[in-house]
GROMACS .gro file of C-alpha atoms in nm:
model
  172
    1MET     CA    1  -3.832  -7.970   2.353
    2SER     CA    2  -3.578  -8.106   2.552
    3ASP     CA    3  -3.492  -8.467   2.478
    4PHE     CA    4  -3.452  -8.599   2.875
    5SER     CA    5  -3.677  -8.623   3.154
    6ILE     CA    6  -3.558  -8.567   3.516
    7ARG     CA    7  -3.699  -8.781   3.798
    8LEU     CA    8  -3.688  -8.906   4.139
    9ALA     CA    9  -3.437  -9.173   4.143
   10ARG     CA   10  -3.491  -9.586   4.170
   11PRO     CA   11  -3.272  -9.795   4.332
   12GLU     CA   12  -3.203  -9.994   3.997
   13ASP     CA   13  -3.060  -9.607   3.855
   14ALA     CA   14  -2.741  -9.698   4.124
   15GLU     CA   15  -2.500  -9.881   3.800
   16GLY     CA   16  -2.654  -9.548   3.574
   17PHE     CA   17  -2.478  -9.331   3.890
   18HIS     CA   18  -2.185  -9.516   3.891
   19ARG     CA   19  -2.131  -9.537   3.531
   20VAL     CA   20  -2.209  -9.158   3.461
   21GLU     CA   21  -2.011  -9.033   3.761
   22GLU     CA   22  -1.711  -9.290   3.646
   23ASP     CA   23  -1.763  -9.082   3.254
   24ALA     CA   24  -1.774  -8.730   3.382
   25ALA     CA   25  -1.497  -8.795   3.661
   26ALA     CA   26  -1.266  -8.793   3.303
   27LEU     CA   27  -1.319  -8.422   3.285
   28LEU     CA   28  -1.094  -8.382   3.637
   29ARG     CA   29  -0.870  -8.624   3.527
   30GLU     CA   30  -0.809  -8.385   3.184
   31GLU     CA   31  -0.824  -8.059   3.367
   32PRO     CA   32  -0.464  -7.957   3.359
   33SER     CA   33  -0.407  -7.762   3.615
   34LEU     CA   34  -0.591  -8.080   3.918
   35ALA     CA   35  -0.199  -8.242   3.687
   36GLY     CA   36  -0.121  -8.473   3.972
   37ILE     CA   37  -0.383  -8.402   4.196
   38PRO     CA   38  -0.563  -8.742   4.262
   39VAL     CA   39  -0.944  -8.762   4.174
   40PRO     CA   40  -1.131  -8.956   4.404
   41PRO     CA   41  -1.282  -9.361   4.290
   42SER     CA   42  -1.687  -9.299   4.217
   43THR     CA   43  -1.904  -9.412   4.465
   44SER     CA   44  -2.005  -9.728   4.388
   45ALA     CA   45  -2.339  -9.878   4.265
   46GLU     CA   46  -2.449 -10.018   4.651
   47ASP     CA   47  -2.379  -9.702   4.812
   48TYR     CA   48  -2.597  -9.468   4.586
   49ARG     CA   49  -2.885  -9.744   4.632
   50ARG     CA   50  -2.857  -9.676   4.970
   51THR     CA   51  -2.843  -9.299   4.887
   52ILE     CA   52  -3.130  -9.298   4.665
   53ALA     CA   53  -3.313  -9.576   4.930
   54ALA     CA   54  -3.316  -9.238   5.138
   55GLY     CA   55  -3.557  -9.066   4.837
   56GLN     CA   56  -3.372  -8.726   4.802
   57CYS     CA   57  -3.170  -8.832   4.439
   58LEU     CA   58  -3.263  -8.756   4.090
   59ALA     CA   59  -3.183  -8.928   3.796
   60ALA     CA   60  -3.189  -8.741   3.434
   61ALA     CA   61  -3.335  -9.004   3.208
   62VAL     CA   62  -3.284  -8.975   2.783
   63GLY     CA   63  -3.526  -9.280   2.780
   64ASP     CA   64  -3.444  -9.558   3.009
   65GLU     CA   65  -3.065  -9.499   3.033
   66VAL     CA   66  -2.906  -9.262   3.317
   67VAL     CA   67  -2.772  -8.993   3.201
   68GLY     CA   68  -2.715  -8.758   3.458
   69PHE     CA   69  -2.806  -8.776   3.876
   70ALA     CA   70  -2.789  -8.532   4.186
   71ALA     CA   71  -2.737  -8.796   4.458
   72ALA     CA   72  -2.839  -8.546   4.783
   73GLY     CA   73  -2.870  -8.666   5.118
   74ARG     CA   74  -3.061  -8.439   5.473
   75ILE     CA   75  -2.906  -8.324   5.728
   76GLY     CA   76  -3.096  -8.208   5.962
   77ARG     CA   77  -3.298  -7.890   5.777
   78GLU     CA   78  -3.079  -7.893   5.496
   79LEU     CA   79  -2.975  -8.070   5.237
   80HIS     CA   80  -2.624  -8.201   5.131
   81LEU     CA   81  -2.520  -8.266   4.781
   82HIS     CA   82  -2.288  -8.507   4.706
   83GLU     CA   83  -2.253  -8.562   4.360
   84LEU     CA   84  -2.407  -8.437   4.054
   85SER     CA   85  -2.248  -8.598   3.761
   86VAL     CA   86  -2.395  -8.562   3.356
   87ALA     CA   87  -2.210  -8.833   3.078
   88ARG     CA   88  -1.970  -8.640   2.930
   89ALA     CA   89  -2.175  -8.711   2.606
   90HIS     CA   90  -2.474  -8.526   2.708
   91GLN     CA   91  -2.347  -8.205   2.831
   92ARG     CA   92  -2.379  -7.879   2.772
   93LYS     CA   93  -2.760  -7.951   2.711
   94HIS     CA   94  -2.835  -7.779   3.045
   95ILE     CA   95  -2.913  -8.120   3.243
   96GLY     CA   96  -2.723  -8.041   3.494
   97SER     CA   97  -2.815  -7.673   3.509
   98THR     CA   98  -3.246  -7.848   3.535
   99LEU     CA   99  -3.144  -8.134   3.783
  100LEU     CA  100  -2.999  -7.848   4.013
  101ARG     CA  101  -3.287  -7.617   4.013
  102ALA     CA  102  -3.579  -7.934   4.084
  103LEU     CA  103  -3.327  -8.071   4.346
  104LYS     CA  104  -3.358  -7.740   4.518
  105ILE     CA  105  -3.793  -7.721   4.436
  106ASP     CA  106  -3.803  -8.082   4.568
  107ALA     CA  107  -3.606  -7.978   4.859
  108ALA     CA  108  -3.804  -7.676   4.966
  109ASN     CA  109  -4.116  -7.827   4.942
  110SER     CA  110  -3.997  -8.034   5.178
  111GLY     CA  111  -3.982  -7.814   5.396
  112LEU     CA  112  -3.548  -7.810   5.442
  113ARG     CA  113  -3.429  -7.448   5.423
  114ALA     CA  114  -3.103  -7.469   5.241
  115ILE     CA  115  -2.882  -7.656   4.995
  116THR     CA  116  -2.508  -7.751   5.101
  117LEU     CA  117  -2.222  -7.902   4.876
  118ASN     CA  118  -1.873  -7.941   4.857
  119THR     CA  119  -1.662  -7.875   4.544
  120TYR     CA  120  -1.344  -7.695   4.355
  121ARG     CA  121  -1.407  -7.315   4.387
  122ASP     CA  122  -1.218  -7.224   4.091
  123ILE     CA  123  -1.303  -7.506   3.854
  124PRO     CA  124  -1.605  -7.374   3.572
  125TRP     CA  125  -1.818  -7.633   3.636
  126ASN     CA  126  -1.813  -7.614   3.964
  127GLY     CA  127  -1.786  -7.369   4.248
  128PRO     CA  128  -1.863  -7.143   3.929
  129PHE     CA  129  -2.128  -7.349   3.856
  130TYR     CA  130  -2.306  -7.352   4.133
  131ALA     CA  131  -2.256  -6.972   4.219
  132ARG     CA  132  -2.387  -6.889   3.887
  133HIS     CA  133  -2.778  -7.130   4.084
  134GLY     CA  134  -2.711  -6.897   4.340
  135PHE     CA  135  -2.480  -7.102   4.599
  136VAL     CA  136  -2.205  -6.841   4.806
  137GLU     CA  137  -1.923  -6.967   5.006
  138VAL     CA  138  -2.011  -7.130   5.360
  139GLU     CA  139  -1.698  -6.876   5.577
  140ASN     CA  140  -1.821  -7.001   5.902
  141PHE     CA  141  -1.910  -7.369   5.972
  142GLU     CA  142  -2.040  -7.348   6.290
  143GLY     CA  143  -2.377  -7.585   6.275
  144ARG     CA  144  -2.263  -7.748   5.973
  145PRO     CA  145  -2.011  -7.982   6.114
  146HIS     CA  146  -2.066  -8.189   5.783
  147LEU     CA  147  -1.907  -7.891   5.543
  148ALA     CA  148  -1.578  -7.938   5.745
  149GLN     CA  149  -1.593  -8.283   5.769
  150SER     CA  150  -1.640  -8.333   5.379
  151LEU     CA  151  -1.322  -8.079   5.355
  152GLU     CA  152  -1.122  -8.247   5.567
  153ASP     CA  153  -1.218  -8.619   5.383
  154ALA     CA  154  -1.171  -8.398   5.022
  155VAL     CA  155  -0.826  -8.257   5.153
  156ALA     CA  156  -0.714  -8.696   5.351
  157LEU     CA  157  -0.759  -8.751   4.966
  158GLY     CA  158  -0.502  -8.490   4.837
  159MET     CA  159  -0.687  -8.220   4.709
  160PRO     CA  160  -0.598  -7.944   4.725
  161ARG     CA  161  -0.800  -7.747   5.044
  162ASP     CA  162  -0.679  -7.396   4.917
  163ARG     CA  163  -0.866  -7.498   4.615
  164ARG     CA  164  -1.166  -7.631   4.746
  165CYS     CA  165  -1.511  -7.525   4.943
  166ALA     CA  166  -1.811  -7.574   5.085
  167MET     CA  167  -2.131  -7.382   4.966
  168ILE     CA  168  -2.473  -7.347   5.037
  169CYS     CA  169  -2.767  -7.191   4.907
  170PHE     CA  170  -3.060  -7.091   5.104
  171LEU     CA  171  -3.448  -7.144   4.957
  172ASP     CA  172  -3.657  -6.927   4.974
   0.00000   0.00000   0.00000
């Protein structure tokens, strides 16, 4: 029996999304291979409110407390995962995996064809995590300019191009 639940995010979850992202970002700041590489600022609660309003975000909660989330938005017939974060005190409890599975089910039930994202290809809880869940690296950005733009945005923030990648999971 799990001690968390997954649900569609509500506007009042925006502060929790921001708080969880801030907490989880500490792992990137502590990652030795990223020493000297800036970690982008967390998304504001106001920006999360706008993303949540689009209706594709999920929250993981323990009681009334948001402990994880998947913030995503539609781009054509695909869903782009902007952020998947779990508070450090609640990691390694399958919350991230459960959020990702629920997001795939919700996207498929909404008639979407795939989920896309941008991430570090070599950080264990980034690229390898998504690969274990059916995501593959995107080699050709044709028809998906948002992925190329997201990669360029990350590079502009100081993230190394050679360590970043776009990934996609096709929904059956």
